[in-house]
Amino acid sequence: MNLVSEQLMESINSARKIAFQNPSQSFEMAHKARLVAQEKSLQTEEAAALFAMGLACRSMTELKQCYDHAYDSYKLYEQLGNNSGVAEALNLIGVVYFYYAQYEQALEYFLNALFHLKGLDEYLIMSRVYNNLGEVYREVGNEVEALIAFEKALRISEDYQFDMNLAVILENIGEIHFKNGNYDTSYSYYKKSYDMLINLDDTPSLAEVENKIGKIHFIKKEYVLAKRFYDSALKRLEHIGNKFYAIEVLINKAEMEQASNESSFLEY
């Protein structure tokens, strides 16, 4: 690897690290790296930069741009025969379909990502794909398959100490218990996730779990606590420009205001 290539990969990895706290800066860094990679005909570096750009767009819920950059990254990695890159890009494309509630397509991309990971030691990517599979199965009501996928993701994350993934998986398992009305069990999963995420650098996931803890407090009619968690989630999401989760928090705040006889619920 030559010096330019090394410097580019360093810059791209730095961009990826801040994709979930400062996505606009992350995007700019990755975009600059991509331009240099194009100019120097460094395809692996260009594919990595495109993926980082897609990741930043995901954080800002710029979903069309996320899809475009992830797809371009996928095509480049495919040409290069880089299976781990292909798998990671396919996983990100699947996430976009998931956000659009196109679960069949999302499932197809996640399963394809797993296929490309066969025989590779890419356990971090693998744990993310299994977690995403679990989310699809959960959303279509197949809780048995969802829990199987989450358990696989959980085991990998525990074995290799992928704390960020572990926190997100705990949150997802908590949501299954929430949907079944097991609020105390759900809360214990959310709380474990929250305690981990508060010390990690994944702002969207932290905001999401705060929103879900808020919902449990709301159900228990603990409105002051619910408001505290909703407000914290909203503040984090507004900071990174994430509209996807912010909408849900605003709806939850409106429901709470309505239930507690506040007249400001329509504003939310």
PDB file of N, CA and C in Angstrom, residues 16-105:
ATOM      1  N   ARG A  16     -15.663   7.336   8.981  1.00  0.00           N
ATOM      2  CA  ARG A  16     -16.609   6.315   9.436  1.00  0.00           C
ATOM      3  C   ARG A  16     -16.836   6.411  10.949  1.00  0.00           C
ATOM      4  N   LYS A  17     -15.768   6.691  11.679  1.00  0.00           N
ATOM      5  CA  LYS A  17     -15.867   6.738  13.139  1.00  0.00           C
ATOM      6  C   LYS A  17     -16.813   7.835  13.623  1.00  0.00           C
ATOM      7  N   ILE A  18     -16.917   8.928  12.868  1.00  0.00           N
ATOM      8  CA  ILE A  18     -17.778  10.039  13.326  1.00  0.00           C
ATOM      9  C   ILE A  18     -19.110  10.114  12.564  1.00  0.00           C
ATOM     10  N   ALA A  19     -19.395   9.065  11.776  1.00  0.00           N
ATOM     11  CA  ALA A  19     -20.618   9.076  10.950  1.00  0.00           C
ATOM     12  C   ALA A  19     -21.893   9.216  11.771  1.00  0.00           C
ATOM     13  N   PHE A  20     -21.871   8.728  13.024  1.00  0.00           N
ATOM     14  CA  PHE A  20     -23.088   8.756  13.839  1.00  0.00           C
ATOM     15  C   PHE A  20     -23.105   9.880  14.879  1.00  0.00           C
ATOM     16  N   GLN A  21     -22.011  10.683  14.929  1.00  0.00           N
ATOM     17  CA  GLN A  21     -22.064  11.858  15.826  1.00  0.00           C
ATOM     18  C   GLN A  21     -22.027  13.149  15.027  1.00  0.00           C
ATOM     19  N   ASN A  22     -21.267  13.143  13.949  1.00  0.00           N
ATOM     20  CA  ASN A  22     -21.149  14.345  13.115  1.00  0.00           C
ATOM     21  C   ASN A  22     -21.204  13.943  11.648  1.00  0.00           C
ATOM     22  N   PRO A  23     -22.387  13.528  11.186  1.00  0.00           N
ATOM     23  CA  PRO A  23     -22.492  12.969   9.833  1.00  0.00           C
ATOM     24  C   PRO A  23     -22.125  13.929   8.709  1.00  0.00           C
ATOM     25  N   SER A  24     -22.409  15.228   8.873  1.00  0.00           N
ATOM     26  CA  SER A  24     -22.090  16.163   7.782  1.00  0.00           C
ATOM     27  C   SER A  24     -20.575  16.284   7.598  1.00  0.00           C
ATOM     28  N   GLN A  25     -19.839  16.344   8.711  1.00  0.00           N
ATOM     29  CA  GLN A  25     -18.372  16.397   8.628  1.00  0.00           C
ATOM     30  C   GLN A  25     -17.827  15.070   8.080  1.00  0.00           C
ATOM     31  N   SER A  26     -18.419  13.967   8.527  1.00  0.00           N
ATOM     32  CA  SER A  26     -18.027  12.640   8.056  1.00  0.00           C
ATOM     33  C   SER A  26     -18.182  12.546   6.538  1.00  0.00           C
ATOM     34  N   PHE A  27     -19.321  13.052   6.048  1.00  0.00           N
ATOM     35  CA  PHE A  27     -19.588  13.009   4.605  1.00  0.00           C
ATOM     36  C   PHE A  27     -18.540  13.817   3.840  1.00  0.00           C
ATOM     37  N   GLU A  28     -18.244  15.011   4.332  1.00  0.00           N
ATOM     38  CA  GLU A  28     -17.255  15.874   3.666  1.00  0.00           C
ATOM     39  C   GLU A  28     -15.887  15.202   3.582  1.00  0.00           C
ATOM     40  N   MET A  29     -15.460  14.599   4.678  1.00  0.00           N
ATOM     41  CA  MET A  29     -14.167  13.906   4.710  1.00  0.00           C
ATOM     42  C   MET A  29     -14.129  12.760   3.703  1.00  0.00           C
ATOM     43  N   ALA A  30     -15.204  11.967   3.695  1.00  0.00           N
ATOM     44  CA  ALA A  30     -15.262  10.813   2.793  1.00  0.00           C
ATOM     45  C   ALA A  30     -15.335  11.266   1.335  1.00  0.00           C
ATOM     46  N   HIS A  31     -16.081  12.342   1.090  1.00  0.00           N
ATOM     47  CA  HIS A  31     -16.227  12.873  -0.282  1.00  0.00           C
ATOM     48  C   HIS A  31     -14.877  13.357  -0.819  1.00  0.00           C
ATOM     49  N   LYS A  32     -14.127  14.059   0.018  1.00  0.00           N
ATOM     50  CA  LYS A  32     -12.788  14.523  -0.387  1.00  0.00           C
ATOM     51  C   LYS A  32     -11.882  13.338  -0.711  1.00  0.00           C
ATOM     52  N   ALA A  33     -11.944  12.319   0.137  1.00  0.00           N
ATOM     53  CA  ALA A  33     -11.138  11.108  -0.074  1.00  0.00           C
ATOM     54  C   ALA A  33     -11.521  10.424  -1.380  1.00  0.00           C
ATOM     55  N   ARG A  34     -12.816  10.430  -1.680  1.00  0.00           N
ATOM     56  CA  ARG A  34     -13.279   9.797  -2.920  1.00  0.00           C
ATOM     57  C   ARG A  34     -12.712  10.517  -4.145  1.00  0.00           C
ATOM     58  N   LEU A  35     -12.718  11.844  -4.111  1.00  0.00           N
ATOM     59  CA  LEU A  35     -12.207  12.629  -5.243  1.00  0.00           C
ATOM     60  C   LEU A  35     -10.727  12.332  -5.501  1.00  0.00           C
ATOM     61  N   VAL A  36      -9.968  12.228  -4.417  1.00  0.00           N
ATOM     62  CA  VAL A  36      -8.536  11.910  -4.556  1.00  0.00           C
ATOM     63  C   VAL A  36      -8.374  10.489  -5.109  1.00  0.00           C
ATOM     64  N   ALA A  37      -9.175   9.550  -4.566  1.00  0.00           N
ATOM     65  CA  ALA A  37      -9.103   8.154  -5.014  1.00  0.00           C
ATOM     66  C   ALA A  37      -9.420   8.039  -6.503  1.00  0.00           C
ATOM     67  N   GLN A  38     -10.430   8.796  -6.950  1.00  0.00           N
ATOM     68  CA  GLN A  38     -10.788   8.807  -8.380  1.00  0.00           C
ATOM     69  C   GLN A  38      -9.640   9.337  -9.228  1.00  0.00           C
ATOM     70  N   GLU A  39      -9.080  10.432  -8.760  1.00  0.00           N
ATOM     71  CA  GLU A  39      -7.989  11.086  -9.490  1.00  0.00           C
ATOM     72  C   GLU A  39      -6.776  10.157  -9.631  1.00  0.00           C
ATOM     73  N   LYS A  40      -6.519   9.364  -8.571  1.00  0.00           N
ATOM     74  CA  LYS A  40      -5.345   8.473  -8.554  1.00  0.00           C
ATOM     75  C   LYS A  40      -5.685   7.060  -9.033  1.00  0.00           C
ATOM     76  N   SER A  41      -6.934   6.855  -9.468  1.00  0.00           N
ATOM     77  CA  SER A  41      -7.409   5.527  -9.921  1.00  0.00           C
ATOM     78  C   SER A  41      -7.226   4.442  -8.855  1.00  0.00           C
ATOM     79  N   LEU A  42      -7.546   4.793  -7.621  1.00  0.00           N
ATOM     80  CA  LEU A  42      -7.470   3.837  -6.503  1.00  0.00           C
ATOM     81  C   LEU A  42      -8.880   3.326  -6.205  1.00  0.00           C
ATOM     82  N   GLN A  43      -9.243   2.206  -6.811  1.00  0.00           N
ATOM     83  CA  GLN A  43     -10.638   1.747  -6.754  1.00  0.00           C
ATOM     84  C   GLN A  43     -11.061   1.233  -5.372  1.00  0.00           C
ATOM     85  N   THR A  44     -10.174   0.532  -4.701  1.00  0.00           N
ATOM     86  CA  THR A  44     -10.520   0.031  -3.359  1.00  0.00           C
ATOM     87  C   THR A  44     -10.808   1.191  -2.420  1.00  0.00           C
ATOM     88  N   GLU A  45      -9.966   2.212  -2.512  1.00  0.00           N
ATOM     89  CA  GLU A  45     -10.138   3.392  -1.663  1.00  0.00           C
ATOM     90  C   GLU A  45     -11.405   4.159  -2.049  1.00  0.00           C
ATOM     91  N   GLU A  46     -11.696   4.211  -3.346  1.00  0.00           N
ATOM     92  CA  GLU A  46     -12.925   4.890  -3.792  1.00  0.00           C
ATOM     93  C   GLU A  46     -14.162   4.162  -3.277  1.00  0.00           C
ATOM     94  N   ALA A  47     -14.130   2.820  -3.355  1.00  0.00           N
ATOM     95  CA  ALA A  47     -15.258   2.015  -2.853  1.00  0.00           C
ATOM     96  C   ALA A  47     -15.457   2.250  -1.359  1.00  0.00           C
ATOM     97  N   ALA A  48     -14.349   2.307  -0.612  1.00  0.00           N
ATOM     98  CA  ALA A  48     -14.426   2.534   0.841  1.00  0.00           C
ATOM     99  C   ALA A  48     -14.964   3.927   1.149  1.00  0.00           C
ATOM    100  N   ALA A  49     -14.539   4.915   0.348  1.00  0.00           N
ATOM    101  CA  ALA A  49     -15.014   6.295   0.544  1.00  0.00           C
ATOM    102  C   ALA A  49     -16.507   6.395   0.248  1.00  0.00           C
ATOM    103  N   LEU A  50     -16.951   5.744  -0.813  1.00  0.00           N
ATOM    104  CA  LEU A  50     -18.373   5.745  -1.169  1.00  0.00           C
ATOM    105  C   LEU A  50     -19.213   5.125  -0.053  1.00  0.00           C
ATOM    106  N   PHE A  51     -18.702   4.029   0.511  1.00  0.00           N
ATOM    107  CA  PHE A  51     -19.433   3.389   1.610  1.00  0.00           C
ATOM    108  C   PHE A  51     -19.546   4.344   2.801  1.00  0.00           C
ATOM    109  N   ALA A  52     -18.441   5.021   3.128  1.00  0.00           N
ATOM    110  CA  ALA A  52     -18.448   5.975   4.253  1.00  0.00           C
ATOM    111  C   ALA A  52     -19.436   7.116   3.991  1.00  0.00           C
ATOM    112  N   MET A  53     -19.523   7.566   2.741  1.00  0.00           N
ATOM    113  CA  MET A  53     -20.490   8.606   2.379  1.00  0.00           C
ATOM    114  C   MET A  53     -21.913   8.104   2.600  1.00  0.00           C
ATOM    115  N   GLY A  54     -22.155   6.851   2.215  1.00  0.00           N
ATOM    116  CA  GLY A  54     -23.477   6.245   2.415  1.00  0.00           C
ATOM    117  C   GLY A  54     -23.833   6.143   3.883  1.00  0.00           C
ATOM    118  N   LEU A  55     -22.844   5.786   4.699  1.00  0.00           N
ATOM    119  CA  LEU A  55     -23.048   5.651   6.142  1.00  0.00           C
ATOM    120  C   LEU A  55     -23.444   6.992   6.774  1.00  0.00           C
ATOM    121  N   ALA A  56     -22.752   8.051   6.351  1.00  0.00           N
ATOM    122  CA  ALA A  56     -23.070   9.393   6.860  1.00  0.00           C
ATOM    123  C   ALA A  56     -24.487   9.796   6.444  1.00  0.00           C
ATOM    124  N   CYS A  57     -24.851   9.482   5.204  1.00  0.00           N
ATOM    125  CA  CYS A  57     -26.207   9.803   4.711  1.00  0.00           C
ATOM    126  C   CYS A  57     -27.267   9.030   5.487  1.00  0.00           C
ATOM    127  N   ARG A  58     -26.952   7.795   5.842  1.00  0.00           N
ATOM    128  CA  ARG A  58     -27.887   7.013   6.657  1.00  0.00           C
ATOM    129  C   ARG A  58     -28.141   7.714   7.988  1.00  0.00           C
ATOM    130  N   SER A  59     -27.071   8.205   8.597  1.00  0.00           N
ATOM    131  CA  SER A  59     -27.189   8.882   9.887  1.00  0.00           C
ATOM    132  C   SER A  59     -28.063  10.135   9.795  1.00  0.00           C
ATOM    133  N   MET A  60     -28.002  10.811   8.632  1.00  0.00           N
ATOM    134  CA  MET A  60     -28.807  12.030   8.424  1.00  0.00           C
ATOM    135  C   MET A  60     -30.173  11.704   7.819  1.00  0.00           C
ATOM    136  N   THR A  61     -30.461  10.414   7.634  1.00  0.00           N
ATOM    137  CA  THR A  61     -31.657   9.905   6.937  1.00  0.00           C
ATOM    138  C   THR A  61     -31.855  10.532   5.557  1.00  0.00           C
ATOM    139  N   GLU A  62     -30.747  10.756   4.865  1.00  0.00           N
ATOM    140  CA  GLU A  62     -30.794  11.128   3.442  1.00  0.00           C
ATOM    141  C   GLU A  62     -30.764   9.803   2.688  1.00  0.00           C
ATOM    142  N   LEU A  63     -31.936   9.150   2.623  1.00  0.00           N
ATOM    143  CA  LEU A  63     -31.968   7.745   2.231  1.00  0.00           C
ATOM    144  C   LEU A  63     -31.661   7.498   0.755  1.00  0.00           C
ATOM    145  N   LYS A  64     -32.093   8.398  -0.129  1.00  0.00           N
ATOM    146  CA  LYS A  64     -31.792   8.193  -1.553  1.00  0.00           C
ATOM    147  C   LYS A  64     -30.287   8.272  -1.795  1.00  0.00           C
ATOM    148  N   GLN A  65     -29.653   9.280  -1.173  1.00  0.00           N
ATOM    149  CA  GLN A  65     -28.197   9.424  -1.331  1.00  0.00           C
ATOM    150  C   GLN A  65     -27.473   8.234  -0.702  1.00  0.00           C
ATOM    151  N   CYS A  66     -27.979   7.771   0.449  1.00  0.00           N
ATOM    152  CA  CYS A  66     -27.391   6.607   1.101  1.00  0.00           C
ATOM    153  C   CYS A  66     -27.411   5.416   0.144  1.00  0.00           C
ATOM    154  N   TYR A  67     -28.563   5.189  -0.471  1.00  0.00           N
ATOM    155  CA  TYR A  67     -28.702   4.069  -1.417  1.00  0.00           C
ATOM    156  C   TYR A  67     -27.732   4.234  -2.593  1.00  0.00           C
ATOM    157  N   ASP A  68     -27.695   5.427  -3.168  1.00  0.00           N
ATOM    158  CA  ASP A  68     -26.842   5.655  -4.352  1.00  0.00           C
ATOM    159  C   ASP A  68     -25.372   5.390  -4.046  1.00  0.00           C
ATOM    160  N   HIS A  69     -24.893   5.919  -2.922  1.00  0.00           N
ATOM    161  CA  HIS A  69     -23.475   5.748  -2.581  1.00  0.00           C
ATOM    162  C   HIS A  69     -23.169   4.294  -2.211  1.00  0.00           C
ATOM    163  N   ALA A  70     -24.079   3.660  -1.482  1.00  0.00           N
ATOM    164  CA  ALA A  70     -23.875   2.255  -1.104  1.00  0.00           C
ATOM    165  C   ALA A  70     -23.867   1.367  -2.342  1.00  0.00           C
ATOM    166  N   TYR A  71     -24.769   1.673  -3.290  1.00  0.00           N
ATOM    167  CA  TYR A  71     -24.841   0.869  -4.522  1.00  0.00           C
ATOM    168  C   TYR A  71     -23.568   1.037  -5.355  1.00  0.00           C
ATOM    169  N   ASP A  72     -23.084   2.275  -5.483  1.00  0.00           N
ATOM    170  CA  ASP A  72     -21.837   2.519  -6.233  1.00  0.00           C
ATOM    171  C   ASP A  72     -20.662   1.807  -5.562  1.00  0.00           C
ATOM    172  N   SER A  73     -20.643   1.818  -4.240  1.00  0.00           N
ATOM    173  CA  SER A  73     -19.605   1.119  -3.482  1.00  0.00           C
ATOM    174  C   SER A  73     -19.682  -0.385  -3.764  1.00  0.00           C
ATOM    175  N   TYR A  74     -20.896  -0.909  -3.719  1.00  0.00           N
ATOM    176  CA  TYR A  74     -21.123  -2.347  -3.987  1.00  0.00           C
ATOM    177  C   TYR A  74     -20.606  -2.751  -5.365  1.00  0.00           C
ATOM    178  N   LYS A  75     -20.923  -1.957  -6.397  1.00  0.00           N
ATOM    179  CA  LYS A  75     -20.501  -2.292  -7.769  1.00  0.00           C
ATOM    180  C   LYS A  75     -18.978  -2.294  -7.892  1.00  0.00           C
ATOM    181  N   LEU A  76     -18.344  -1.324  -7.247  1.00  0.00           N
ATOM    182  CA  LEU A  76     -16.869  -1.261  -7.286  1.00  0.00           C
ATOM    183  C   LEU A  76     -16.250  -2.460  -6.562  1.00  0.00           C
ATOM    184  N   TYR A  77     -16.764  -2.768  -5.376  1.00  0.00           N
ATOM    185  CA  TYR A  77     -16.246  -3.910  -4.622  1.00  0.00           C
ATOM    186  C   TYR A  77     -16.461  -5.214  -5.389  1.00  0.00           C
ATOM    187  N   GLU A  78     -17.589  -5.296  -6.087  1.00  0.00           N
ATOM    188  CA  GLU A  78     -17.893  -6.496  -6.881  1.00  0.00           C
ATOM    189  C   GLU A  78     -16.860  -6.666  -8.001  1.00  0.00           C
ATOM    190  N   GLN A  79     -16.546  -5.565  -8.684  1.00  0.00           N
ATOM    191  CA  GLN A  79     -15.524  -5.601  -9.742  1.00  0.00           C
ATOM    192  C   GLN A  79     -14.172  -6.040  -9.186  1.00  0.00           C
ATOM    193  N   LEU A  80     -13.883  -5.617  -7.964  1.00  0.00           N
ATOM    194  CA  LEU A  80     -12.591  -5.921  -7.337  1.00  0.00           C
ATOM    195  C   LEU A  80     -12.547  -7.321  -6.719  1.00  0.00           C
ATOM    196  N   GLY A  81     -13.711  -7.970  -6.648  1.00  0.00           N
ATOM    197  CA  GLY A  81     -13.787  -9.297  -6.026  1.00  0.00           C
ATOM    198  C   GLY A  81     -13.570  -9.250  -4.524  1.00  0.00           C
ATOM    199  N   ASN A  82     -13.932  -8.109  -3.911  1.00  0.00           N
ATOM    200  CA  ASN A  82     -13.756  -7.906  -2.468  1.00  0.00           C
ATOM    201  C   ASN A  82     -15.058  -8.275  -1.751  1.00  0.00           C
ATOM    202  N   ASN A  83     -15.136  -9.527  -1.268  1.00  0.00           N
ATOM    203  CA  ASN A  83     -16.390 -10.033  -0.695  1.00  0.00           C
ATOM    204  C   ASN A  83     -16.807  -9.336   0.593  1.00  0.00           C
ATOM    205  N   SER A  84     -15.849  -8.955   1.445  1.00  0.00           N
ATOM    206  CA  SER A  84     -16.244  -8.280   2.688  1.00  0.00           C
ATOM    207  C   SER A  84     -16.815  -6.897   2.372  1.00  0.00           C
ATOM    208  N   GLY A  85     -16.217  -6.200   1.391  1.00  0.00           N
ATOM    209  CA  GLY A  85     -16.743  -4.903   0.953  1.00  0.00           C
ATOM    210  C   GLY A  85     -18.122  -5.040   0.341  1.00  0.00           C
ATOM    211  N   VAL A  86     -18.290  -6.076  -0.495  1.00  0.00           N
ATOM    212  CA  VAL A  86     -19.600  -6.358  -1.118  1.00  0.00           C
ATOM    213  C   VAL A  86     -20.649  -6.576  -0.033  1.00  0.00           C
ATOM    214  N   ALA A  87     -20.313  -7.408   0.965  1.00  0.00           N
ATOM    215  CA  ALA A  87     -21.262  -7.732   2.037  1.00  0.00           C
ATOM    216  C   ALA A  87     -21.671  -6.498   2.826  1.00  0.00           C
ATOM    217  N   GLU A  88     -20.696  -5.651   3.139  1.00  0.00           N
ATOM    218  CA  GLU A  88     -20.981  -4.450   3.933  1.00  0.00           C
ATOM    219  C   GLU A  88     -21.879  -3.491   3.149  1.00  0.00           C
ATOM    220  N   ALA A  89     -21.596  -3.347   1.852  1.00  0.00           N
ATOM    221  CA  ALA A  89     -22.417  -2.461   1.009  1.00  0.00           C
ATOM    222  C   ALA A  89     -23.836  -3.017   0.844  1.00  0.00           C
ATOM    223  N   LEU A  90     -23.951  -4.332   0.645  1.00  0.00           N
ATOM    224  CA  LEU A  90     -25.278  -4.960   0.526  1.00  0.00           C
ATOM    225  C   LEU A  90     -26.081  -4.775   1.809  1.00  0.00           C
ATOM    226  N   ASN A  91     -25.409  -4.884   2.948  1.00  0.00           N
ATOM    227  CA  ASN A  91     -26.068  -4.692   4.235  1.00  0.00           C
ATOM    228  C   ASN A  91     -26.637  -3.281   4.354  1.00  0.00           C
ATOM    229  N   LEU A  92     -25.859  -2.283   3.913  1.00  0.00           N
ATOM    230  CA  LEU A  92     -26.318  -0.889   3.986  1.00  0.00           C
ATOM    231  C   LEU A  92     -27.490  -0.645   3.031  1.00  0.00           C
ATOM    232  N   ILE A  93     -27.439  -1.250   1.846  1.00  0.00           N
ATOM    233  CA  ILE A  93     -28.565  -1.125   0.894  1.00  0.00           C
ATOM    234  C   ILE A  93     -29.817  -1.746   1.525  1.00  0.00           C
ATOM    235  N   GLY A  94     -29.643  -2.893   2.186  1.00  0.00           N
ATOM    236  CA  GLY A  94     -30.774  -3.542   2.869  1.00  0.00           C
ATOM    237  C   GLY A  94     -31.394  -2.653   3.928  1.00  0.00           C
ATOM    238  N   VAL A  95     -30.553  -1.899   4.626  1.00  0.00           N
ATOM    239  CA  VAL A  95     -31.035  -0.962   5.658  1.00  0.00           C
ATOM    240  C   VAL A  95     -31.949   0.090   5.040  1.00  0.00           C
ATOM    241  N   VAL A  96     -31.579   0.589   3.864  1.00  0.00           N
ATOM    242  CA  VAL A  96     -32.421   1.600   3.175  1.00  0.00           C
ATOM    243  C   VAL A  96     -33.790   1.008   2.863  1.00  0.00           C
ATOM    244  N   TYR A  97     -33.813  -0.212   2.314  1.00  0.00           N
ATOM    245  CA  TYR A  97     -35.099  -0.866   2.029  1.00  0.00           C
ATOM    246  C   TYR A  97     -35.900  -1.065   3.318  1.00  0.00           C
ATOM    247  N   PHE A  98     -35.197  -1.389   4.405  1.00  0.00           N
ATOM    248  CA  PHE A  98     -35.864  -1.567   5.701  1.00  0.00           C
ATOM    249  C   PHE A  98     -36.536  -0.263   6.137  1.00  0.00           C
ATOM    250  N   TYR A  99     -35.820   0.857   6.002  1.00  0.00           N
ATOM    251  CA  TYR A  99     -36.390   2.158   6.375  1.00  0.00           C
ATOM    252  C   TYR A  99     -37.640   2.483   5.557  1.00  0.00           C
ATOM    253  N   TYR A 100     -37.656   2.028   4.307  1.00  0.00           N
ATOM    254  CA  TYR A 100     -38.827   2.260   3.450  1.00  0.00           C
ATOM    255  C   TYR A 100     -39.915   1.200   3.648  1.00  0.00           C
ATOM    256  N   ALA A 101     -39.708   0.318   4.646  1.00  0.00           N
ATOM    257  CA  ALA A 101     -40.651  -0.767   4.964  1.00  0.00           C
ATOM    258  C   ALA A 101     -40.837  -1.744   3.806  1.00  0.00           C
ATOM    259  N   GLN A 102     -39.813  -1.864   2.960  1.00  0.00           N
ATOM    260  CA  GLN A 102     -39.837  -2.853   1.865  1.00  0.00           C
ATOM    261  C   GLN A 102     -39.053  -4.075   2.369  1.00  0.00           C
ATOM    262  N   TYR A 103     -39.745  -4.846   3.219  1.00  0.00           N
ATOM    263  CA  TYR A 103     -39.060  -5.874   4.001  1.00  0.00           C
ATOM    264  C   TYR A 103     -38.570  -7.056   3.162  1.00  0.00           C
ATOM    265  N   GLU A 104     -39.292  -7.389   2.114  1.00  0.00           N
ATOM    266  CA  GLU A 104     -38.865  -8.507   1.262  1.00  0.00           C
ATOM    267  C   GLU A 104     -37.517  -8.207   0.599  1.00  0.00           C
ATOM    268  N   GLN A 105     -37.403  -6.982   0.057  1.00  0.00           N
ATOM    269  CA  GLN A 105     -36.143  -6.578  -0.578  1.00  0.00           C
ATOM    270  C   GLN A 105     -35.015  -6.482   0.452  1.00  0.00           C
TER     271      GLN A 105
END
